[in-house]
Short mmCIF file of C-alpha atoms and ligand atoms in Angstrom, two decimals:
data_model
loop_
_atom_site.label_atom_id
_atom_site.label_comp_id
_atom_site.label_asym_id
_atom_site.label_seq_id
_atom_site.Cartn_x
_atom_site.Cartn_y
_atom_site.Cartn_z
CA MET A 1 0.00 0.00 0.00
CA SER A 2 1.23 3.50 -0.82
CA THR A 3 2.33 5.58 2.14
CA SER A 4 2.49 8.85 0.20
CA VAL A 5 0.38 11.68 1.57
CA TYR A 6 -2.47 12.89 -0.66
CA ASN A 7 -1.52 16.23 -2.19
CA PRO A 8 -4.58 18.03 -3.61
CA PHE A 9 -2.51 20.34 -5.80
CA LEU A 10 -0.72 17.42 -7.50
CA SER A 11 -4.11 15.80 -8.03
CA ALA A 12 -5.51 19.05 -9.53
CA GLN A 13 -2.47 19.32 -11.81
CA LYS A 14 -2.86 15.69 -12.90
CA GLN A 15 -6.48 16.33 -13.89
CA PHE A 16 -5.42 19.53 -15.67
CA ASP A 17 -2.63 17.73 -17.61
CA LYS A 18 -5.14 15.13 -18.83
CA THR A 19 -7.44 17.90 -20.06
CA ALA A 20 -4.56 19.89 -21.60
CA GLU A 21 -3.60 16.79 -23.58
CA LEU A 22 -7.19 16.25 -24.72
CA LEU A 23 -7.40 19.88 -25.87
CA ASP A 24 -3.89 19.76 -27.35
CA LEU A 25 -2.92 22.94 -25.49
CA ASP A 26 0.45 24.47 -26.38
CA LYS A 27 3.21 24.32 -23.76
CA ALA A 28 3.10 28.00 -22.77
CA THR A 29 -0.65 27.86 -22.10
CA SER A 30 -0.26 24.64 -20.12
CA ASP A 31 2.58 26.09 -18.09
CA LEU A 32 0.50 29.16 -17.32
CA LEU A 33 -2.63 27.27 -16.31
CA ARG A 34 -1.09 24.46 -14.29
CA SER A 35 0.11 26.93 -11.61
CA PRO A 36 -1.33 30.07 -9.99
CA ILE A 37 -0.58 33.48 -11.51
CA LYS A 38 -0.07 35.08 -8.11
CA GLU A 39 0.60 33.81 -4.60
CA ILE A 40 0.66 35.98 -1.51
CA HIS A 41 2.07 34.28 1.59
CA PHE A 42 2.16 36.50 4.61
CA GLN A 43 1.99 36.60 8.38
CA PHE A 44 0.71 39.07 10.92
CA PRO A 45 0.85 39.46 14.69
CA ILE A 46 -2.39 39.66 16.68
CA ARG A 47 -2.79 40.72 20.29
CA MET A 48 -4.72 37.94 22.01
CA ASP A 49 -7.27 38.60 24.75
CA ASP A 50 -4.72 37.66 27.43
CA GLY A 51 -2.37 40.41 26.19
CA GLU A 52 0.12 38.09 24.46
CA MET A 53 1.11 38.58 20.82
CA LYS A 54 0.66 35.64 18.46
CA VAL A 55 1.71 35.37 14.81
CA PHE A 56 -0.66 33.86 12.23
CA LYS A 57 0.33 32.60 8.78
CA ALA A 58 -1.99 33.38 5.88
CA TYR A 59 -2.38 33.00 2.13
CA ARG A 60 -4.25 34.40 -0.83
CA ILE A 61 -3.62 32.54 -4.05
CA GLN A 62 -5.03 33.75 -7.37
CA HIS A 63 -4.96 30.97 -9.90
CA ASN A 64 -6.24 32.81 -12.95
CA ASP A 65 -8.15 36.01 -13.72
CA ALA A 66 -8.20 36.03 -17.53
CA ARG A 67 -12.03 35.76 -17.63
CA GLY A 68 -12.65 38.33 -14.88
CA PRO A 69 -11.77 39.19 -11.28
CA ALA A 70 -10.57 36.21 -9.25
CA LYS A 71 -13.17 34.66 -6.94
CA GLY A 72 -12.96 32.25 -4.04
CA GLY A 73 -13.35 31.67 -0.33
CA ILE A 74 -11.20 32.33 2.70
CA ARG A 75 -10.86 29.41 5.11
CA PHE A 76 -9.81 29.38 8.71
CA HIS A 77 -8.20 26.01 9.35
CA PRO A 78 -5.42 24.78 11.64
CA GLN A 79 -4.06 22.35 9.01
CA GLU A 80 -4.14 24.74 6.09
CA THR A 81 -1.36 24.33 3.52
CA ALA A 82 -0.26 26.29 0.47
CA ASP A 83 -0.91 23.24 -1.72
CA THR A 84 -4.51 22.90 -0.53
CA ILE A 85 -5.13 26.58 -1.29
CA ARG A 86 -3.41 26.25 -4.69
CA ALA A 87 -5.64 23.30 -5.62
CA LEU A 88 -8.82 25.00 -4.41
CA ALA A 89 -7.89 28.18 -6.31
CA MET A 90 -7.42 26.17 -9.52
CA TRP A 91 -10.74 24.36 -9.01
CA MET A 92 -12.44 27.76 -8.57
CA THR A 93 -11.11 28.83 -11.98
CA TRP A 94 -12.68 25.75 -13.58
CA LYS A 95 -15.92 26.17 -11.62
CA THR A 96 -16.47 29.81 -12.65
CA ALA A 97 -15.52 28.91 -16.21
CA VAL A 98 -17.87 25.92 -16.50
CA ALA A 99 -20.67 28.07 -15.02
CA ASP A 100 -19.71 30.70 -17.62
CA ILE A 101 -19.66 33.60 -15.20
CA PRO A 102 -17.11 36.38 -15.84
CA LEU A 103 -14.82 35.56 -12.92
CA GLY A 104 -11.57 33.72 -12.34
CA GLY A 105 -10.41 31.54 -9.46
CA ALA A 106 -8.72 32.23 -6.13
CA LYS A 107 -8.65 30.91 -2.58
CA GLY A 108 -7.29 32.13 0.72
CA GLY A 109 -6.79 30.98 4.23
CA VAL A 110 -5.44 31.68 7.67
CA ILE A 111 -3.83 28.93 9.70
CA CYS A 112 -5.94 29.11 12.84
CA ASP A 113 -8.71 27.27 14.67
CA PRO A 114 -11.72 29.50 15.40
CA HIS A 115 -12.80 27.03 18.13
CA ASP A 116 -9.86 28.32 20.21
CA LEU A 117 -10.40 32.02 19.44
CA SER A 118 -12.77 34.56 20.99
CA GLN A 119 -15.02 36.63 18.70
CA GLU A 120 -12.76 39.65 19.31
CA GLU A 121 -9.64 37.68 18.34
CA GLN A 122 -11.39 36.46 15.18
CA GLU A 123 -12.36 40.03 14.30
CA ARG A 124 -8.73 41.17 14.72
CA ILE A 125 -7.59 38.33 12.44
CA CYS A 126 -10.17 39.27 9.77
CA ARG A 127 -9.16 42.92 9.84
CA ALA A 128 -5.41 42.15 9.81
CA TYR A 129 -5.88 39.71 6.92
CA VAL A 130 -7.54 42.40 4.82
CA ARG A 131 -5.08 45.15 5.82
CA HIS A 132 -2.28 43.01 4.43
CA LEU A 133 -4.20 42.18 1.26
CA SER A 134 -5.92 45.47 0.52
CA ALA A 135 -3.87 46.14 -2.64
CA ASN A 136 -4.73 42.69 -3.99
CA ILE A 137 -8.49 42.38 -3.48
CA GLY A 138 -11.40 44.52 -4.64
CA PRO A 139 -14.59 44.34 -6.74
CA ASN A 140 -12.60 44.43 -9.97
CA LEU A 141 -9.64 42.41 -8.77
CA ASP A 142 -10.32 39.53 -6.41
CA ILE A 143 -13.55 38.89 -4.48
CA PRO A 144 -13.36 36.71 -1.35
CA SER A 145 -16.27 34.81 0.24
CA PRO A 146 -16.84 32.48 3.23
CA GLU A 147 -15.43 28.95 3.26
CA ILE A 148 -14.64 26.39 5.95
CA MET A 149 -15.05 27.95 9.42
CA THR A 150 -15.69 31.48 8.13
CA ASN A 151 -19.14 33.05 7.92
CA ALA A 152 -21.10 36.20 7.06
CA GLN A 153 -19.85 37.99 10.18
CA HIS A 154 -16.21 37.39 9.20
CA MET A 155 -17.00 38.72 5.72
CA LEU A 156 -18.55 41.90 7.16
CA TRP A 157 -15.51 42.60 9.36
CA MET A 158 -13.26 42.10 6.33
CA LEU A 159 -15.41 44.34 4.14
CA ASP A 160 -15.56 47.03 6.82
CA GLU A 161 -11.77 47.08 7.13
CA TYR A 162 -11.37 47.24 3.35
CA GLU A 163 -13.84 50.14 3.09
CA ILE A 164 -12.05 52.05 5.88
CA ILE A 165 -8.76 51.66 4.00
CA ARG A 166 -10.31 52.72 0.69
CA GLY A 167 -12.43 55.49 2.21
CA GLU A 168 -15.59 54.47 0.34
CA ARG A 169 -18.32 51.83 0.34
CA LEU A 170 -17.39 48.96 -1.97
CA PRO A 171 -19.76 46.10 -1.05
CA GLY A 172 -18.94 44.16 -4.24
CA THR A 173 -15.50 43.41 -2.76
CA ILE A 174 -16.76 40.45 -0.74
CA THR A 175 -19.71 38.05 -1.07
CA GLY A 176 -21.48 35.91 1.50
CA LYS A 177 -22.67 38.99 3.38
CA PRO A 178 -25.92 38.83 5.37
CA VAL A 179 -29.12 39.73 3.51
CA GLY A 180 -29.79 43.40 4.34
CA MET A 181 -26.04 44.10 4.50
CA GLY A 182 -25.34 43.44 0.84
CA GLY A 183 -26.14 39.71 0.73
CA SER A 184 -28.34 38.20 -1.98
CA LEU A 185 -31.70 36.58 -1.50
CA GLY A 186 -31.66 33.03 -2.82
CA ARG A 187 -28.08 32.32 -1.71
CA VAL A 188 -29.26 29.85 0.94
CA GLU A 189 -31.18 27.84 -1.65
CA ALA A 190 -28.74 28.28 -4.54
CA THR A 191 -26.44 25.29 -4.17
CA GLY A 192 -29.14 22.69 -3.42
CA TYR A 193 -31.49 24.05 -6.07
CA GLY A 194 -28.62 24.11 -8.57
CA VAL A 195 -27.98 20.40 -7.93
CA ILE A 196 -31.61 19.59 -8.78
CA ILE A 197 -31.69 21.80 -11.89
CA ASN A 198 -28.74 19.70 -13.09
CA VAL A 199 -30.62 16.52 -12.14
CA ARG A 200 -33.71 17.72 -14.05
CA GLU A 201 -31.63 18.35 -17.18
CA ALA A 202 -29.75 15.04 -16.89
CA LEU A 203 -33.02 13.08 -16.50
CA LYS A 204 -34.40 14.79 -19.62
CA GLU A 205 -31.27 13.69 -21.45
CA ILE A 206 -31.56 10.07 -20.38
CA GLY A 207 -35.29 10.11 -21.02
CA ILE A 208 -36.62 9.59 -17.49
CA ASP A 209 -39.62 11.45 -16.07
CA ILE A 210 -38.52 13.09 -12.81
CA GLU A 211 -41.96 12.43 -11.30
CA LYS A 212 -41.33 8.70 -11.57
CA THR A 213 -37.94 8.82 -9.84
CA THR A 214 -36.75 8.09 -6.31
CA ALA A 215 -33.59 9.33 -4.61
CA SER A 216 -31.37 8.65 -1.62
CA ILE A 217 -29.30 11.48 -0.17
CA GLN A 218 -26.22 11.61 2.03
CA GLY A 219 -26.38 14.63 4.35
CA PHE A 220 -29.17 16.78 5.71
CA GLY A 221 -27.46 20.19 5.82
CA ASN A 222 -27.97 23.33 3.77
CA VAL A 223 -27.31 21.73 0.39
CA ALA A 224 -29.26 18.51 1.00
CA GLN A 225 -32.32 20.19 2.50
CA HIS A 226 -32.72 22.59 -0.42
CA ALA A 227 -32.01 19.86 -2.94
CA ILE A 228 -34.78 17.77 -1.36
CA GLU A 229 -37.15 20.76 -1.37
CA LEU A 230 -36.83 21.44 -5.10
CA TYR A 231 -36.69 17.75 -6.07
CA GLN A 232 -39.94 17.08 -4.19
CA GLN A 233 -41.54 20.17 -5.76
CA MET A 234 -40.66 18.65 -9.14
CA GLY A 235 -42.42 15.43 -8.16
CA GLY A 236 -39.50 13.23 -7.09
CA LYS A 237 -39.60 11.00 -4.03
CA VAL A 238 -36.74 10.85 -1.49
CA ASN A 239 -36.70 7.45 0.22
CA CYS A 240 -33.68 7.85 2.45
CA VAL A 241 -31.36 10.48 3.94
CA SER A 242 -28.32 10.01 6.11
CA ALA A 243 -26.78 12.41 8.62
CA TRP A 244 -24.05 12.53 11.24
CA ASP A 245 -25.23 11.84 14.79
CA GLN A 246 -23.18 13.89 17.23
CA LYS A 247 -24.38 11.91 20.29
CA GLU A 248 -23.65 8.49 18.83
CA GLN A 249 -20.59 9.72 16.90
CA LYS A 250 -21.65 7.87 13.78
CA ALA A 251 -23.74 8.39 10.67
CA LEU A 252 -27.37 7.21 10.64
CA ALA A 253 -29.71 6.67 7.70
CA PHE A 254 -33.45 7.46 7.92
CA LYS A 255 -35.84 5.68 5.62
CA LYS A 256 -39.51 5.87 4.74
CA ASP A 257 -40.73 3.82 1.77
CA ASP A 258 -43.53 6.30 1.04
CA GLY A 259 -40.93 9.06 0.95
CA ILE A 260 -39.41 11.19 3.69
CA ILE A 261 -41.30 14.34 4.71
CA LEU A 262 -38.92 17.28 4.60
CA GLU A 263 -40.65 19.56 7.11
CA GLU A 264 -41.03 16.66 9.54
CA LEU A 265 -37.30 15.85 9.44
CA LYS A 266 -36.34 19.53 9.59
CA SER A 267 -38.37 19.87 12.78
CA ILE A 268 -36.25 17.17 14.49
CA ALA A 269 -32.86 18.22 13.02
CA ASP A 270 -30.24 20.33 14.78
CA ILE A 271 -28.46 23.34 13.24
CA PHE A 272 -25.63 21.08 12.04
CA GLY A 273 -28.00 18.89 10.03
CA GLY A 274 -28.05 16.00 12.52
CA ILE A 275 -31.36 14.14 12.95
CA ASP A 276 -32.62 12.85 16.32
CA ARG A 277 -32.84 9.02 16.22
CA GLN A 278 -35.64 8.57 18.78
CA LYS A 279 -37.83 11.34 17.38
CA ALA A 280 -37.39 9.94 13.88
CA MET A 281 -38.44 6.47 15.08
CA ASP A 282 -41.48 8.02 16.78
CA LEU A 283 -42.41 9.54 13.41
CA GLY A 284 -42.24 6.10 11.78
CA TYR A 285 -38.80 6.24 10.19
CA GLU A 286 -36.65 3.15 9.93
CA VAL A 287 -33.25 4.12 11.36
CA MET A 288 -30.25 2.26 9.95
CA ASP A 289 -26.48 2.47 9.74
CA GLY A 290 -25.40 5.63 7.87
CA GLU A 291 -23.77 3.70 5.00
CA LYS A 292 -27.18 2.26 4.02
CA TRP A 293 -28.04 5.45 2.10
CA LEU A 294 -25.79 4.09 -0.65
CA GLU A 295 -27.53 0.70 -0.90
CA GLN A 296 -31.06 1.91 -1.54
CA GLU A 297 -32.94 0.73 -4.63
CA VAL A 298 -33.44 4.21 -6.04
CA ASP A 299 -32.84 5.94 -9.37
CA ILE A 300 -30.70 8.77 -8.06
CA LEU A 301 -27.95 9.11 -5.44
CA ILE A 302 -27.00 12.55 -4.17
CA PRO A 303 -23.92 12.62 -1.93
CA ALA A 304 -24.28 16.01 -0.20
CA ALA A 305 -22.07 15.67 2.87
CA LEU A 306 -18.40 14.69 2.56
CA ASN A 307 -15.60 14.12 0.13
CA ASN A 308 -14.60 10.54 -0.71
CA SER A 309 -17.91 9.09 0.55
CA ILE A 310 -18.28 6.75 -2.45
CA ASN A 311 -15.00 4.87 -2.72
CA SER A 312 -13.42 1.53 -3.58
CA SER A 313 -14.57 -0.04 -0.31
CA ASN A 314 -18.29 0.68 -0.77
CA MET A 315 -18.80 1.20 -4.52
CA ASN A 316 -20.01 -2.38 -4.95
CA SER A 317 -22.92 -1.63 -2.62
CA VAL A 318 -24.46 0.87 -5.04
CA SER A 319 -27.75 -0.68 -6.17
CA LYS A 320 -28.21 -1.82 -9.79
CA SER A 321 -31.28 0.44 -9.90
CA VAL A 322 -29.18 3.63 -9.73
CA LYS A 323 -29.05 5.55 -13.02
CA LEU A 324 -27.74 8.93 -11.93
CA ILE A 325 -25.35 10.31 -9.31
CA ALA A 326 -25.30 14.07 -8.73
CA GLU A 327 -22.16 15.09 -6.84
CA ALA A 328 -23.52 17.84 -4.58
CA ALA A 329 -20.55 17.69 -2.17
CA ASN A 330 -17.02 18.52 -3.26
CA GLY A 331 -15.14 15.41 -4.39
CA PRO A 332 -17.59 12.82 -3.01
CA THR A 333 -16.54 10.05 -5.43
CA SER A 334 -12.99 8.70 -5.41
CA GLU A 335 -11.25 8.37 -8.79
CA ASP A 336 -11.48 4.57 -8.89
CA ALA A 337 -15.13 4.56 -7.78
CA ALA A 338 -15.97 7.09 -10.51
CA VAL A 339 -14.41 4.82 -13.16
CA PHE A 340 -16.21 1.76 -11.75
CA LEU A 341 -19.62 3.48 -11.66
CA GLN A 342 -19.23 4.98 -15.12
CA ASP A 343 -18.37 1.51 -16.44
CA ARG A 344 -21.73 0.47 -15.04
CA GLU A 345 -23.19 3.24 -17.22
CA ILE A 346 -24.31 5.33 -14.29
CA PHE A 347 -24.62 8.93 -15.39
CA MET A 348 -22.54 11.20 -13.13
CA ILE A 349 -22.86 14.96 -12.78
CA PRO A 350 -19.42 16.15 -11.60
CA ASP A 351 -19.17 18.25 -8.44
CA PHE A 352 -17.99 21.51 -9.97
CA LEU A 353 -20.99 21.52 -12.30
CA ALA A 354 -23.50 20.00 -9.86
CA ASN A 355 -22.80 22.44 -7.02
CA ALA A 356 -22.00 25.55 -9.11
CA GLY A 357 -25.29 27.17 -8.00
CA GLY A 358 -23.46 28.57 -4.97
CA VAL A 359 -20.81 30.45 -6.89
CA ILE A 360 -23.33 31.60 -9.50
CA CYS A 361 -25.41 33.19 -6.75
CA SER A 362 -22.25 34.71 -5.23
CA TYR A 363 -21.65 36.31 -8.61
CA PHE A 364 -25.24 37.62 -8.53
CA GLU A 365 -24.52 39.06 -5.08
CA GLN A 366 -21.43 40.82 -6.40
CA VAL A 367 -23.38 42.28 -9.34
CA GLN A 368 -26.18 43.50 -7.04
CA SER A 369 -23.66 44.96 -4.56
CA ASN A 370 -21.82 46.80 -7.34
CA MET A 371 -25.14 48.30 -8.52
CA ASN A 372 -26.40 48.82 -4.97
CA TYR A 373 -29.72 47.45 -6.25
CA TYR A 374 -31.05 44.15 -4.94
CA TRP A 375 -33.28 41.70 -6.79
CA GLU A 376 -36.33 39.84 -5.50
CA LYS A 377 -35.75 36.18 -4.65
CA GLU A 378 -37.79 34.97 -7.65
CA GLU A 379 -35.55 36.97 -9.98
CA VAL A 380 -32.38 35.50 -8.42
CA LEU A 381 -33.72 31.94 -8.64
CA SER A 382 -34.95 32.36 -12.20
CA LYS A 383 -31.55 33.72 -13.30
CA LEU A 384 -29.92 30.80 -11.46
CA ASP A 385 -32.03 28.31 -13.37
CA THR A 386 -31.13 29.91 -16.71
CA LYS A 387 -27.39 29.91 -15.91
CA ILE A 388 -27.22 26.32 -14.63
CA THR A 389 -29.38 24.95 -17.40
CA SER A 390 -27.17 26.47 -20.07
CA ALA A 391 -24.01 25.28 -18.24
CA TYR A 392 -25.40 21.74 -18.13
CA ILE A 393 -26.47 21.79 -21.79
CA ALA A 394 -23.06 23.09 -22.94
CA VAL A 395 -21.27 20.30 -21.03
CA SER A 396 -23.68 17.64 -22.19
CA ASN A 397 -23.42 18.69 -25.87
CA PHE A 398 -19.63 18.69 -25.65
CA ALA A 399 -19.70 15.24 -24.03
CA ILE A 400 -21.91 13.83 -26.78
CA GLU A 401 -19.93 15.43 -29.64
CA ASN A 402 -16.59 14.20 -28.26
CA ASP A 403 -17.69 10.89 -26.77
CA LEU A 404 -16.66 11.92 -23.24
CA ASN A 405 -18.24 11.49 -19.84
CA LEU A 406 -19.68 14.63 -18.20
CA ARG A 407 -16.69 15.10 -15.88
CA ASP A 408 -14.11 15.09 -18.67
CA ALA A 409 -16.37 17.28 -20.82
CA ALA A 410 -16.86 19.80 -17.98
CA TYR A 411 -13.08 20.02 -17.48
CA ALA A 412 -12.52 20.39 -21.21
CA ILE A 413 -15.05 23.22 -21.55
CA ALA A 414 -13.71 25.05 -18.50
CA VAL A 415 -10.03 24.78 -19.44
CA ASP A 416 -10.77 25.68 -23.06
CA ARG A 417 -12.65 28.85 -22.00
CA VAL A 418 -9.82 29.97 -19.73
CA ALA A 419 -7.13 29.12 -22.31
CA ARG A 420 -9.00 31.12 -24.97
CA ALA A 421 -9.27 34.12 -22.63
CA CYS A 422 -5.49 33.96 -22.05
CA HIS A 423 -4.87 33.77 -25.82
CA ASP A 424 -7.33 36.57 -26.61
CA ARG A 425 -5.61 38.83 -24.09
CA GLY A 426 -2.31 38.06 -25.76
CA TRP A 427 -0.81 36.43 -22.67
CA VAL A 428 0.28 33.25 -24.46
P1 NAD B 501 -23.66 21.33 6.19
O1 NAD B 501 -22.58 21.44 7.20
O2 NAD B 501 -24.82 22.27 6.24
O3 NAD B 501 -24.28 19.84 6.20
C1 NAD B 501 -23.48 18.70 6.18
C2 NAD B 501 -24.38 17.50 6.41
O4 NAD B 501 -23.61 16.32 6.24
C3 NAD B 501 -25.01 17.43 7.79
O5 NAD B 501 -26.35 17.02 7.68
C4 NAD B 501 -24.20 16.33 8.49
O6 NAD B 501 -24.95 15.64 9.48
C5 NAD B 501 -23.92 15.43 7.30
N1 NAD B 501 -22.82 14.49 7.52
C6 NAD B 501 -21.59 14.73 8.03
N2 NAD B 501 -20.89 13.58 8.07
C7 NAD B 501 -21.70 12.61 7.57
C8 NAD B 501 -21.56 11.21 7.36
N3 NAD B 501 -20.44 10.57 7.67
N4 NAD B 501 -22.60 10.54 6.82
C9 NAD B 501 -23.76 11.16 6.51
N5 NAD B 501 -23.94 12.49 6.69
C10 NAD B 501 -22.93 13.19 7.22
O7 NAD B 501 -22.92 21.42 4.77
P2 NAD B 501 -23.52 21.90 3.38
O8 NAD B 501 -23.35 23.38 3.27
O9 NAD B 501 -24.84 21.29 3.17
O10 NAD B 501 -22.44 21.29 2.37
C11 NAD B 501 -22.45 19.91 2.04
C12 NAD B 501 -21.36 19.63 1.01
O11 NAD B 501 -21.53 20.47 -0.14
C13 NAD B 501 -19.92 19.91 1.48
O12 NAD B 501 -19.09 18.98 0.85
C14 NAD B 501 -19.62 21.29 0.93
O13 NAD B 501 -18.23 21.49 0.74
C15 NAD B 501 -20.34 21.20 -0.41
N6 NAD B 501 -20.69 22.50 -0.97
C16 NAD B 501 -21.48 23.37 -0.29
C17 NAD B 501 -21.83 24.58 -0.85
C18 NAD B 501 -22.75 25.53 -0.13
O14 NAD B 501 -23.13 26.55 -0.75
N7 NAD B 501 -23.15 25.25 1.09
C19 NAD B 501 -21.34 24.95 -2.13
C20 NAD B 501 -20.53 24.03 -2.82
C21 NAD B 501 -20.22 22.81 -2.23
#
């Protein structure tokens, strides 16, 4: 067995090299796209509540901005590494490109654990982070957003610091702000709804009526709950969901053959998307081991919780009835499992297309913030539908024309769009 440590940036580069070969990219373009255009590694001291000074390491990495200002989250994580940020920045470039929004890709992070920091210490970190980056972010340059362990409050502190430095209000600098403070309506629904718009289009393509389908879903958080909501509105039936149980420290699956009732499960779920076992049993749910979500005899599987949740050790458990997998989470299917499932002719919607609704709505937030004019929710959701549907159709047409699966086609479209933008600008 290999003992080498997984390096996400090497994995992102490997995927890029495969696509570059498929597209027959010239060497200069490949060299440009396989690494970030700009990396800022910095550190800053913060006075902690006990009076001591502590130094924090931080990054902002802009992978590419040929199609528009760079876009991507800022994570607070104790194990953050430059290579993780590099990979995530590159994936953002492909995600904005496949969604065909005029933005590039970036990612940032601070090595810290918010669990060990007071609110005041977190605010000081946010403000210091932006002070050091103020020349490198902005509504026309690079637009951060929340990511792991950062939230709307962190974004507001960062925006406030940036606006103090610039001496003007520039709400389009950062997305993920609270509604009423420059945030967009529809952002909460966007990722989950986007998954189901992709599912709707994929089912049309394979000639299945969504009203006759059933689904099993891993996760019951923001993405899963909104995916279930729209899927049920479209007539689909969810037979099973799984969630992490904090008390039992294991995942549980909740099943109802007539279909789960969303509002019922929401009423017994905690804010982290965990579902209470006893209350679910009282409501007539069969409660099983968490892995069982994968074994259900359904048409559609939607992993909406973790990365690597469908892998070589459980891929054989996927039921023969499954025709479609929509990757709502980031990287939920391991490489070997993806090959195995595609060999079984299961249609797979790759993560960066399936969950692009989130970044599309972040782009809408930026546009609204720049105009200082905010749309009604219906308008946001209707624009989201248009954008995702056309992204799906472009990928699907490319896949059919070039005899590729959706994942390879999505990469090819994304890389091709970015490469063309670099050529058109005269960079390579
Ligand atoms: P969340 O924290 O709101 O919910 C996560 C859910 O997963 C919870 O219900 C939790 O109980 C469940 N879970 C955790 N471990 C599990 C396990 N072992 N088995 C079964 N369920 C488990 O997160 P979210 O915002 O819904 O995001 C879900 C996934 O989608 C993540 O991979 C995230 O990176 C990805 N994603 C989210 C967005 C977004 O806009 N929220 C955008 C793009 C991608």
